[in-house]
Amino acid sequence: MNDLLTTDISCPYCGEAIEVMVEVLEESQEYIEDCQVCCRPIVFNVEMAFDGSPSIYVRSENDTY
């Protein structure tokens, strides 16, 4: 599947809305990408639903999931 999905998220640190591109794989994944505004590390969780639709959750590096 390996599609690129463009979506808007809010940085968990500075609150700014930023546009990000997420690679959607067939399995769930977690990775870190720096905020384009404040440069702090955002943890991305991309989970796949049973119907194949992705859900994207973001959190700060110190938050528990």
CHARMM-style PDB file with segment names, atoms N, HN, CA, C and O in Angstrom:
ATOM      1  N   MET     1       0.839  -1.179   0.000  1.00  0.00      PROA
ATOM      2  CA  MET     1       0.000   0.000   0.000  1.00  0.00      PROA
ATOM      3  C   MET     1       0.883   1.242   0.000  1.00  0.00      PROA
ATOM      4  O   MET     1       0.749   2.032  -0.934  1.00  0.00      PROA
ATOM      5  N   ASN     2       1.736   1.479   0.918  1.00  0.00      PROA
ATOM      6  HN  ASN     2       1.846   0.837   1.677  1.00  0.00      PROA
ATOM      7  CA  ASN     2       2.723   2.549   0.991  1.00  0.00      PROA
ATOM      8  C   ASN     2       2.293   3.849   0.304  1.00  0.00      PROA
ATOM      9  O   ASN     2       2.936   4.288  -0.650  1.00  0.00      PROA
ATOM     10  N   ASP     3       1.223   4.457   0.777  1.00  0.00      PROA
ATOM     11  HN  ASP     3       0.700   4.100   1.552  1.00  0.00      PROA
ATOM     12  CA  ASP     3       0.737   5.722   0.243  1.00  0.00      PROA
ATOM     13  C   ASP     3       1.246   6.862   1.107  1.00  0.00      PROA
ATOM     14  O   ASP     3       1.529   6.678   2.291  1.00  0.00      PROA
ATOM     15  N   LEU     4       1.360   8.047   0.505  1.00  0.00      PROA
ATOM     16  HN  LEU     4       1.130   8.196  -0.457  1.00  0.00      PROA
ATOM     17  CA  LEU     4       1.678   9.248   1.259  1.00  0.00      PROA
ATOM     18  C   LEU     4       0.382   9.998   1.517  1.00  0.00      PROA
ATOM     19  O   LEU     4      -0.401  10.244   0.600  1.00  0.00      PROA
ATOM     20  N   LEU     5       0.166  10.356   2.770  1.00  0.00      PROA
ATOM     21  HN  LEU     5       0.802  10.157   3.515  1.00  0.00      PROA
ATOM     22  CA  LEU     5      -1.038  11.057   3.189  1.00  0.00      PROA
ATOM     23  C   LEU     5      -0.626  12.421   3.730  1.00  0.00      PROA
ATOM     24  O   LEU     5       0.216  12.505   4.624  1.00  0.00      PROA
ATOM     25  N   THR     6      -1.209  13.480   3.199  1.00  0.00      PROA
ATOM     26  HN  THR     6      -1.894  13.411   2.473  1.00  0.00      PROA
ATOM     27  CA  THR     6      -0.966  14.832   3.707  1.00  0.00      PROA
ATOM     28  C   THR     6      -2.091  15.183   4.666  1.00  0.00      PROA
ATOM     29  O   THR     6      -3.269  15.067   4.328  1.00  0.00      PROA
ATOM     30  N   THR     7      -1.715  15.615   5.868  1.00  0.00      PROA
ATOM     31  HN  THR     7      -0.758  15.709   6.143  1.00  0.00      PROA
ATOM     32  CA  THR     7      -2.719  15.938   6.879  1.00  0.00      PROA
ATOM     33  C   THR     7      -2.229  17.093   7.746  1.00  0.00      PROA
ATOM     34  O   THR     7      -1.029  17.365   7.805  1.00  0.00      PROA
ATOM     35  N   ASP     8      -3.146  17.762   8.409  1.00  0.00      PROA
ATOM     36  HN  ASP     8      -4.120  17.541   8.361  1.00  0.00      PROA
ATOM     37  CA  ASP     8      -2.801  18.832   9.342  1.00  0.00      PROA
ATOM     38  C   ASP     8      -2.866  18.282  10.758  1.00  0.00      PROA
ATOM     39  O   ASP     8      -3.798  17.563  11.120  1.00  0.00      PROA
ATOM     40  N   ILE     9      -1.865  18.629  11.550  1.00  0.00      PROA
ATOM     41  HN  ILE     9      -1.108  19.213  11.256  1.00  0.00      PROA
ATOM     42  CA  ILE     9      -1.842  18.251  12.966  1.00  0.00      PROA
ATOM     43  C   ILE     9      -1.534  19.495  13.790  1.00  0.00      PROA
ATOM     44  O   ILE     9      -1.084  20.506  13.249  1.00  0.00      PROA
ATOM     45  N   SER    10      -1.771  19.425  15.081  1.00  0.00      PROA
ATOM     46  HN  SER    10      -2.136  18.604  15.521  1.00  0.00      PROA
ATOM     47  CA  SER    10      -1.379  20.496  15.995  1.00  0.00      PROA
ATOM     48  C   SER    10      -0.202  20.010  16.807  1.00  0.00      PROA
ATOM     49  O   SER    10      -0.237  18.917  17.372  1.00  0.00      PROA
ATOM     50  N   CYS    11       0.836  20.815  16.867  1.00  0.00      PROA
ATOM     51  HN  CYS    11       0.864  21.703  16.408  1.00  0.00      PROA
ATOM     52  CA  CYS    11       2.027  20.451  17.648  1.00  0.00      PROA
ATOM     53  C   CYS    11       1.640  20.358  19.127  1.00  0.00      PROA
ATOM     54  O   CYS    11       1.008  21.274  19.654  1.00  0.00      PROA
ATOM     55  N   PRO    12       2.012  19.258  19.806  1.00  0.00      PROA
ATOM     56  CA  PRO    12       1.681  19.128  21.228  1.00  0.00      PROA
ATOM     57  C   PRO    12       2.472  20.081  22.122  1.00  0.00      PROA
ATOM     58  O   PRO    12       2.153  20.214  23.304  1.00  0.00      PROA
ATOM     59  N   TYR    13       3.483  20.739  21.590  1.00  0.00      PROA
ATOM     60  HN  TYR    13       3.741  20.631  20.630  1.00  0.00      PROA
ATOM     61  CA  TYR    13       4.287  21.680  22.375  1.00  0.00      PROA
ATOM     62  C   TYR    13       3.822  23.119  22.176  1.00  0.00      PROA
ATOM     63  O   TYR    13       3.430  23.786  23.134  1.00  0.00      PROA
ATOM     64  N   CYS    14       3.865  23.603  20.917  1.00  0.00      PROA
ATOM     65  HN  CYS    14       4.183  23.061  20.139  1.00  0.00      PROA
ATOM     66  CA  CYS    14       3.569  25.012  20.656  1.00  0.00      PROA
ATOM     67  C   CYS    14       2.133  25.252  20.206  1.00  0.00      PROA
ATOM     68  O   CYS    14       1.683  26.397  20.171  1.00  0.00      PROA
ATOM     69  N   GLY    15       1.403  24.183  19.858  1.00  0.00      PROA
ATOM     70  HN  GLY    15       1.768  23.253  19.887  1.00  0.00      PROA
ATOM     71  CA  GLY    15       0.008  24.308  19.464  1.00  0.00      PROA
ATOM     72  C   GLY    15      -0.225  24.761  18.034  1.00  0.00      PROA
ATOM     73  O   GLY    15      -1.372  24.858  17.597  1.00  0.00      PROA
ATOM     74  N   GLU    16       0.840  25.040  17.298  1.00  0.00      PROA
ATOM     75  HN  GLU    16       1.772  24.961  17.652  1.00  0.00      PROA
ATOM     76  CA  GLU    16       0.692  25.484  15.909  1.00  0.00      PROA
ATOM     77  C   GLU    16       0.166  24.359  15.033  1.00  0.00      PROA
ATOM     78  O   GLU    16       0.541  23.199  15.204  1.00  0.00      PROA
ATOM     79  N   ALA    17      -0.706  24.711  14.093  1.00  0.00      PROA
ATOM     80  HN  ALA    17      -1.011  25.654  13.954  1.00  0.00      PROA
ATOM     81  CA  ALA    17      -1.190  23.750  13.107  1.00  0.00      PROA
ATOM     82  C   ALA    17      -0.139  23.648  12.006  1.00  0.00      PROA
ATOM     83  O   ALA    17       0.258  24.659  11.425  1.00  0.00      PROA
ATOM     84  N   ILE    18       0.309  22.435  11.722  1.00  0.00      PROA
ATOM     85  HN  ILE    18      -0.013  21.614  12.194  1.00  0.00      PROA
ATOM     86  CA  ILE    18       1.299  22.233  10.676  1.00  0.00      PROA
ATOM     87  C   ILE    18       0.828  21.124   9.743  1.00  0.00      PROA
ATOM     88  O   ILE    18       0.112  20.209  10.149  1.00  0.00      PROA
ATOM     89  N   GLU    19       1.244  21.225   8.491  1.00  0.00      PROA
ATOM     90  HN  GLU    19       1.825  21.969   8.160  1.00  0.00      PROA
ATOM     91  CA  GLU    19       0.909  20.215   7.498  1.00  0.00      PROA
ATOM     92  C   GLU    19       2.061  19.231   7.406  1.00  0.00      PROA
ATOM     93  O   GLU    19       3.212  19.636   7.244  1.00  0.00      PROA
ATOM     94  N   VAL    20       1.764  17.953   7.508  1.00  0.00      PROA
ATOM     95  HN  VAL    20       0.829  17.624   7.641  1.00  0.00      PROA
ATOM     96  CA  VAL    20       2.792  16.913   7.458  1.00  0.00      PROA
ATOM     97  C   VAL    20       2.402  15.860   6.422  1.00  0.00      PROA
ATOM     98  O   VAL    20       1.227  15.675   6.106  1.00  0.00      PROA
ATOM     99  N   MET    21       3.414  15.185   5.909  1.00  0.00      PROA
ATOM    100  HN  MET    21       4.368  15.335   6.165  1.00  0.00      PROA
ATOM    101  CA  MET    21       3.194  14.050   5.017  1.00  0.00      PROA
ATOM    102  C   MET    21       3.548  12.790   5.786  1.00  0.00      PROA
ATOM    103  O   MET    21       4.629  12.687   6.365  1.00  0.00      PROA
ATOM    104  N   VAL    22       2.633  11.835   5.789  1.00  0.00      PROA
ATOM    105  HN  VAL    22       1.754  11.919   5.319  1.00  0.00      PROA
ATOM    106  CA  VAL    22       2.797  10.596   6.534  1.00  0.00      PROA
ATOM    107  C   VAL    22       2.777   9.438   5.543  1.00  0.00      PROA
ATOM    108  O   VAL    22       1.874   9.342   4.712  1.00  0.00      PROA
ATOM    109  N   GLU    23       3.775   8.561   5.631  1.00  0.00      PROA
ATOM    110  HN  GLU    23       4.509   8.639   6.306  1.00  0.00      PROA
ATOM    111  CA  GLU    23       3.772   7.365   4.800  1.00  0.00      PROA
ATOM    112  C   GLU    23       2.899   6.320   5.477  1.00  0.00      PROA
ATOM    113  O   GLU    23       3.162   5.927   6.614  1.00  0.00      PROA
ATOM    114  N   VAL    24       1.872   5.877   4.791  1.00  0.00      PROA
ATOM    115  HN  VAL    24       1.658   6.197   3.868  1.00  0.00      PROA
ATOM    116  CA  VAL    24       0.938   4.901   5.338  1.00  0.00      PROA
ATOM    117  C   VAL    24       1.364   3.508   4.885  1.00  0.00      PROA
ATOM    118  O   VAL    24       1.364   3.199   3.694  1.00  0.00      PROA
ATOM    119  N   LEU    25       1.724   2.680   5.856  1.00  0.00      PROA
ATOM    120  HN  LEU    25       1.724   2.931   6.824  1.00  0.00      PROA
ATOM    121  CA  LEU    25       2.117   1.302   5.584  1.00  0.00      PROA
ATOM    122  C   LEU    25       0.963   0.376   5.933  1.00  0.00      PROA
ATOM    123  O   LEU    25      -0.057   0.822   6.461  1.00  0.00      PROA
ATOM    124  N   GLU    26       1.115  -0.890   5.647  1.00  0.00      PROA
ATOM    125  HN  GLU    26       1.943  -1.252   5.218  1.00  0.00      PROA
ATOM    126  CA  GLU    26       0.046  -1.845   5.937  1.00  0.00      PROA
ATOM    127  C   GLU    26      -0.059  -2.189   7.413  1.00  0.00      PROA
ATOM    128  O   GLU    26      -1.081  -2.721   7.845  1.00  0.00      PROA
ATOM    129  N   GLU    27       0.975  -1.898   8.197  1.00  0.00      PROA
ATOM    130  HN  GLU    27       1.805  -1.466   7.846  1.00  0.00      PROA
ATOM    131  CA  GLU    27       0.928  -2.170   9.630  1.00  0.00      PROA
ATOM    132  C   GLU    27       1.057  -0.853  10.401  1.00  0.00      PROA
ATOM    133  O   GLU    27       1.423   0.175   9.832  1.00  0.00      PROA
ATOM    134  N   SER    28       0.759  -0.897  11.676  1.00  0.00      PROA
ATOM    135  HN  SER    28       0.461  -1.732  12.138  1.00  0.00      PROA
ATOM    136  CA  SER    28       0.873   0.284  12.524  1.00  0.00      PROA
ATOM    137  C   SER    28       2.344   0.656  12.686  1.00  0.00      PROA
ATOM    138  O   SER    28       3.226  -0.198  12.597  1.00  0.00      PROA
ATOM    139  N   GLN    29       2.590   1.932  12.925  1.00  0.00      PROA
ATOM    140  HN  GLN    29       1.873   2.625  12.998  1.00  0.00      PROA
ATOM    141  CA  GLN    29       3.969   2.383  13.069  1.00  0.00      PROA
ATOM    142  C   GLN    29       4.046   3.558  14.041  1.00  0.00      PROA
ATOM    143  O   GLN    29       3.048   4.222  14.318  1.00  0.00      PROA
ATOM    144  N   GLU    30       5.239   3.794  14.547  1.00  0.00      PROA
ATOM    145  HN  GLU    30       6.050   3.254  14.322  1.00  0.00      PROA
ATOM    146  CA  GLU    30       5.518   4.943  15.408  1.00  0.00      PROA
ATOM    147  C   GLU    30       6.844   5.529  14.963  1.00  0.00      PROA
ATOM    148  O   GLU    30       7.804   4.795  14.726  1.00  0.00      PROA
ATOM    149  N   TYR    31       6.901   6.850  14.850  1.00  0.00      PROA
ATOM    150  HN  TYR    31       6.122   7.446  15.043  1.00  0.00      PROA
ATOM    151  CA  TYR    31       8.157   7.509  14.500  1.00  0.00      PROA
ATOM    152  C   TYR    31       8.150   8.923  15.052  1.00  0.00      PROA
ATOM    153  O   TYR    31       7.113   9.417  15.495  1.00  0.00      PROA
ATOM    154  N   ILE    32       9.303   9.572  15.025  1.00  0.00      PROA
ATOM    155  HN  ILE    32      10.144   9.171  14.664  1.00  0.00      PROA
ATOM    156  CA  ILE    32       9.459  10.925  15.558  1.00  0.00      PROA
ATOM    157  C   ILE    32       9.844  11.866  14.431  1.00  0.00      PROA
ATOM    158  O   ILE    32      10.706  11.559  13.608  1.00  0.00      PROA
ATOM    159  N   GLU    33       9.185  13.024  14.411  1.00  0.00      PROA
ATOM    160  HN  GLU    33       8.484  13.273  15.080  1.00  0.00      PROA
ATOM    161  CA  GLU    33       9.490  14.070  13.438  1.00  0.00      PROA
ATOM    162  C   GLU    33       9.468  15.400  14.188  1.00  0.00      PROA
ATOM    163  O   GLU    33       8.590  15.625  15.021  1.00  0.00      PROA
ATOM    164  N   ASP    34      10.417  16.275  13.902  1.00  0.00      PROA
ATOM    165  HN  ASP    34      11.130  16.093  13.225  1.00  0.00      PROA
ATOM    166  CA  ASP    34      10.477  17.566  14.580  1.00  0.00      PROA
ATOM    167  C   ASP    34       9.407  18.514  14.051  1.00  0.00      PROA
ATOM    168  O   ASP    34       9.077  18.501  12.865  1.00  0.00      PROA
ATOM    169  N   CYS    35       8.872  19.336  14.952  1.00  0.00      PROA
ATOM    170  HN  CYS    35       9.140  19.347  15.916  1.00  0.00      PROA
ATOM    171  CA  CYS    35       7.901  20.360  14.590  1.00  0.00      PROA
ATOM    172  C   CYS    35       8.579  21.372  13.665  1.00  0.00      PROA
ATOM    173  O   CYS    35       9.720  21.767  13.902  1.00  0.00      PROA
ATOM    174  N   GLN    36       7.882  21.783  12.623  1.00  0.00      PROA
ATOM    175  HN  GLN    36       6.954  21.462  12.430  1.00  0.00      PROA
ATOM    176  CA  GLN    36       8.421  22.753  11.672  1.00  0.00      PROA
ATOM    177  C   GLN    36       8.500  24.155  12.263  1.00  0.00      PROA
ATOM    178  O   GLN    36       9.189  25.016  11.716  1.00  0.00      PROA
ATOM    179  N   VAL    37       7.798  24.398  13.379  1.00  0.00      PROA
ATOM    180  HN  VAL    37       7.238  23.699  13.823  1.00  0.00      PROA
ATOM    181  CA  VAL    37       7.767  25.725  13.984  1.00  0.00      PROA
ATOM    182  C   VAL    37       8.722  25.816  15.171  1.00  0.00      PROA
ATOM    183  O   VAL    37       9.601  26.678  15.188  1.00  0.00      PROA
ATOM    184  N   CYS    38       8.563  24.936  16.167  1.00  0.00      PROA
ATOM    185  HN  CYS    38       7.849  24.236  16.153  1.00  0.00      PROA
ATOM    186  CA  CYS    38       9.365  25.036  17.392  1.00  0.00      PROA
ATOM    187  C   CYS    38      10.522  24.024  17.453  1.00  0.00      PROA
ATOM    188  O   CYS    38      11.325  24.059  18.385  1.00  0.00      PROA
ATOM    189  N   CYS    39      10.607  23.138  16.476  1.00  0.00      PROA
ATOM    190  HN  CYS    39       9.954  23.109  15.719  1.00  0.00      PROA
ATOM    191  CA  CYS    39      11.709  22.162  16.346  1.00  0.00      PROA
ATOM    192  C   CYS    39      11.770  21.108  17.452  1.00  0.00      PROA
ATOM    193  O   CYS    39      12.797  20.449  17.612  1.00  0.00      PROA
ATOM    194  N   ARG    40      10.694  20.939  18.213  1.00  0.00      PROA
ATOM    195  HN  ARG    40       9.860  21.474  18.083  1.00  0.00      PROA
ATOM    196  CA  ARG    40      10.688  19.910  19.258  1.00  0.00      PROA
ATOM    197  C   ARG    40      10.183  18.595  18.671  1.00  0.00      PROA
ATOM    198  O   ARG    40       9.433  18.607  17.695  1.00  0.00      PROA
ATOM    199  N   PRO    41      10.581  17.461  19.250  1.00  0.00      PROA
ATOM    200  CA  PRO    41      10.233  16.158  18.666  1.00  0.00      PROA
ATOM    201  C   PRO    41       8.779  15.748  18.927  1.00  0.00      PROA
ATOM    202  O   PRO    41       8.339  15.674  20.075  1.00  0.00      PROA
ATOM    203  N   ILE    42       8.049  15.485  17.847  1.00  0.00      PROA
ATOM    204  HN  ILE    42       8.407  15.545  16.915  1.00  0.00      PROA
ATOM    205  CA  ILE    42       6.656  15.023  17.928  1.00  0.00      PROA
ATOM    206  C   ILE    42       6.648  13.528  17.633  1.00  0.00      PROA
ATOM    207  O   ILE    42       7.225  13.081  16.642  1.00  0.00      PROA
ATOM    208  N   VAL    43       5.994  12.762  18.497  1.00  0.00      PROA
ATOM    209  HN  VAL    43       5.526  13.126  19.302  1.00  0.00      PROA
ATOM    210  CA  VAL    43       5.862  11.317  18.285  1.00  0.00      PROA
ATOM    211  C   VAL    43       4.573  11.073  17.505  1.00  0.00      PROA
ATOM    212  O   VAL    43       3.488  11.456  17.942  1.00  0.00      PROA
ATOM    213  N   PHE    44       4.705  10.438  16.356  1.00  0.00      PROA
ATOM    214  HN  PHE    44       5.587  10.127  16.001  1.00  0.00      PROA
ATOM    215  CA  PHE    44       3.558  10.098  15.505  1.00  0.00      PROA
ATOM    216  C   PHE    44       3.236   8.625  15.674  1.00  0.00      PROA
ATOM    217  O   PHE    44       4.129   7.780  15.612  1.00  0.00      PROA
ATOM    218  N   ASN    45       1.971   8.315  15.887  1.00  0.00      PROA
ATOM    219  HN  ASN    45       1.246   9.001  15.937  1.00  0.00      PROA
ATOM    220  CA  ASN    45       1.476   6.937  15.880  1.00  0.00      PROA
ATOM    221  C   ASN    45       0.479   6.839  14.738  1.00  0.00      PROA
ATOM    222  O   ASN    45      -0.525   7.550  14.714  1.00  0.00      PROA
ATOM    223  N   VAL    46       0.765   5.953  13.792  1.00  0.00      PROA
ATOM    224  HN  VAL    46       1.581   5.375  13.811  1.00  0.00      PROA
ATOM    225  CA  VAL    46      -0.127   5.736  12.663  1.00  0.00      PROA
ATOM    226  C   VAL    46      -0.665   4.313  12.804  1.00  0.00      PROA
ATOM    227  O   VAL    46       0.088   3.342  12.736  1.00  0.00      PROA
ATOM    228  N   GLU    47      -1.960   4.208  12.997  1.00  0.00      PROA
ATOM    229  HN  GLU    47      -2.572   4.997  13.052  1.00  0.00      PROA
ATOM    230  CA  GLU    47      -2.597   2.908  13.198  1.00  0.00      PROA
ATOM    231  C   GLU    47      -3.569   2.645  12.061  1.00  0.00      PROA
ATOM    232  O   GLU    47      -4.245   3.555  11.580  1.00  0.00      PROA
ATOM    233  N   MET    48      -3.630   1.397  11.641  1.00  0.00      PROA
ATOM    234  HN  MET    48      -3.081   0.658  12.032  1.00  0.00      PROA
ATOM    235  CA  MET    48      -4.525   1.005  10.566  1.00  0.00      PROA
ATOM    236  C   MET    48      -5.776   0.345  11.143  1.00  0.00      PROA
ATOM    237  O   MET    48      -5.682  -0.559  11.973  1.00  0.00      PROA
ATOM    238  N   ALA    49      -6.945   0.801  10.701  1.00  0.00      PROA
ATOM    239  HN  ALA    49      -7.022   1.536  10.027  1.00  0.00      PROA
ATOM    240  CA  ALA    49      -8.217   0.202  11.113  1.00  0.00      PROA
ATOM    241  C   ALA    49      -8.452  -1.064  10.302  1.00  0.00      PROA
ATOM    242  O   ALA    49      -7.752  -1.324   9.323  1.00  0.00      PROA
ATOM    243  N   PHE    50      -9.435  -1.842  10.713  1.00  0.00      PROA
ATOM    244  HN  PHE    50     -10.004  -1.630  11.507  1.00  0.00      PROA
ATOM    245  CA  PHE    50      -9.756  -3.083  10.007  1.00  0.00      PROA
ATOM    246  C   PHE    50     -10.153  -2.831   8.554  1.00  0.00      PROA
ATOM    247  O   PHE    50      -9.919  -3.672   7.686  1.00  0.00      PROA
ATOM    248  N   ASP    51     -10.756  -1.670   8.293  1.00  0.00      PROA
ATOM    249  HN  ASP    51     -10.947  -0.987   8.998  1.00  0.00      PROA
ATOM    250  CA  ASP    51     -11.176  -1.350   6.926  1.00  0.00      PROA
ATOM    251  C   ASP    51     -10.046  -0.748   6.087  1.00  0.00      PROA
ATOM    252  O   ASP    51     -10.253  -0.407   4.922  1.00  0.00      PROA
ATOM    253  N   GLY    52      -8.847  -0.614   6.677  1.00  0.00      PROA
ATOM    254  HN  GLY    52      -8.679  -0.891   7.623  1.00  0.00      PROA
ATOM    255  CA  GLY    52      -7.683  -0.107   5.950  1.00  0.00      PROA
ATOM    256  C   GLY    52      -7.484   1.390   6.035  1.00  0.00      PROA
ATOM    257  O   GLY    52      -6.552   1.918   5.428  1.00  0.00      PROA
ATOM    258  N   SER    53      -8.334   2.090   6.772  1.00  0.00      PROA
ATOM    259  HN  SER    53      -9.091   1.661   7.265  1.00  0.00      PROA
ATOM    260  CA  SER    53      -8.172   3.536   6.901  1.00  0.00      PROA
ATOM    261  C   SER    53      -7.187   3.854   8.030  1.00  0.00      PROA
ATOM    262  O   SER    53      -7.237   3.231   9.091  1.00  0.00      PROA
ATOM    263  N   PRO    54      -6.290   4.824   7.803  1.00  0.00      PROA
ATOM    264  CA  PRO    54      -5.296   5.168   8.818  1.00  0.00      PROA
ATOM    265  C   PRO    54      -5.834   6.165   9.839  1.00  0.00      PROA
ATOM    266  O   PRO    54      -6.660   7.017   9.510  1.00  0.00      PROA
ATOM    267  N   SER    55      -5.366   6.055  11.070  1.00  0.00      PROA
ATOM    268  HN  SER    55      -4.695   5.363  11.338  1.00  0.00      PROA
ATOM    269  CA  SER    55      -5.613   7.034  12.124  1.00  0.00      PROA
ATOM    270  C   SER    55      -4.260   7.541  12.586  1.00  0.00      PROA
ATOM    271  O   SER    55      -3.349   6.754  12.838  1.00  0.00      PROA
ATOM    272  N   ILE    56      -4.128   8.866  12.700  1.00  0.00      PROA
ATOM    273  HN  ILE    56      -4.869   9.506  12.495  1.00  0.00      PROA
ATOM    274  CA  ILE    56      -2.859   9.475  13.077  1.00  0.00      PROA
ATOM    275  C   ILE    56      -3.033  10.168  14.418  1.00  0.00      PROA
ATOM    276  O   ILE    56      -3.911  11.014  14.583  1.00  0.00      PROA
ATOM    277  N   TYR    57      -2.189   9.801  15.375  1.00  0.00      PROA
ATOM    278  HN  TYR    57      -1.475   9.113  15.241  1.00  0.00      PROA
ATOM    279  CA  TYR    57      -2.188  10.405  16.704  1.00  0.00      PROA
ATOM    280  C   TYR    57      -0.809  11.001  16.952  1.00  0.00      PROA
ATOM    281  O   TYR    57       0.200  10.381  16.615  1.00  0.00      PROA
ATOM    282  N   VAL    58      -0.752  12.187  17.533  1.00  0.00      PROA
ATOM    283  HN  VAL    58      -1.571  12.690  17.806  1.00  0.00      PROA
ATOM    284  CA  VAL    58       0.530  12.806  17.855  1.00  0.00      PROA
ATOM    285  C   VAL    58       0.579  13.099  19.354  1.00  0.00      PROA
ATOM    286  O   VAL    58      -0.444  13.335  19.996  1.00  0.00      PROA
ATOM    287  N   ARG    59       1.797  13.077  19.888  1.00  0.00      PROA
ATOM    288  HN  ARG    59       2.628  12.885  19.366  1.00  0.00      PROA
ATOM    289  CA  ARG    59       1.995  13.373  21.302  1.00  0.00      PROA
ATOM    290  C   ARG    59       3.407  13.910  21.492  1.00  0.00      PROA
ATOM    291  O   ARG    59       4.259  13.779  20.613  1.00  0.00      PROA
ATOM    292  N   SER    60       3.642  14.513  22.646  1.00  0.00      PROA
ATOM    293  HN  SER    60       2.950  14.620  23.360  1.00  0.00      PROA
ATOM    294  CA  SER    60       4.993  14.974  22.956  1.00  0.00      PROA
ATOM    295  C   SER    60       5.836  13.772  23.350  1.00  0.00      PROA
ATOM    296  O   SER    60       5.310  12.702  23.655  1.00  0.00      PROA
ATOM    297  N   GLU    61       7.116  13.957  23.341  1.00  0.00      PROA
ATOM    298  HN  GLU    61       7.543  14.826  23.094  1.00  0.00      PROA
ATOM    299  CA  GLU    61       8.049  12.874  23.628  1.00  0.00      PROA
ATOM    300  C   GLU    61       7.902  12.339  25.060  1.00  0.00      PROA
ATOM    301  O   GLU    61       8.193  11.170  25.313  1.00  0.00      PROA
ATOM    302  N   ASN    62       7.453  13.187  25.998  1.00  0.00      PROA
ATOM    303  HN  ASN    62       7.217  14.137  25.793  1.00  0.00      PROA
ATOM    304  CA  ASN    62       7.347  12.792  27.394  1.00  0.00      PROA
ATOM    305  C   ASN    62       5.975  12.252  27.785  1.00  0.00      PROA
ATOM    306  O   ASN    62       5.817  11.731  28.889  1.00  0.00      PROA
ATOM    307  N   ASP    63       4.984  12.365  26.909  1.00  0.00      PROA
ATOM    308  HN  ASP    63       5.113  12.788  26.012  1.00  0.00      PROA
ATOM    309  CA  ASP    63       3.642  11.849  27.202  1.00  0.00      PROA
ATOM    310  C   ASP    63       3.633  10.333  27.067  1.00  0.00      PROA
ATOM    311  O   ASP    63       4.354   9.767  26.245  1.00  0.00      PROA
ATOM    312  N   THR    64       2.817   9.687  27.876  1.00  0.00      PROA
ATOM    313  HN  THR    64       2.232  10.147  28.544  1.00  0.00      PROA
ATOM    314  CA  THR    64       2.658   8.237  27.732  1.00  0.00      PROA
ATOM    315  C   THR    64       1.559   7.988  26.747  1.00  0.00      PROA
ATOM    316  O   THR    64       0.672   8.822  26.565  1.00  0.00      PROA
ATOM    317  N   TYR    65       1.612   6.834  26.101  1.00  0.00      PROA
ATOM    318  HN  TYR    65       2.333   6.157  26.248  1.00  0.00      PROA
ATOM    319  CA  TYR    65       0.626   6.518  25.060  1.00  0.00      PROA
ATOM    320  C   TYR    65      -0.332   5.481  25.538  1.00  0.00      PROA
ATOM    321  OT1 TYR    65      -1.235   5.086  24.799  1.00  0.00      PROA
TER     322      TYR     65
END
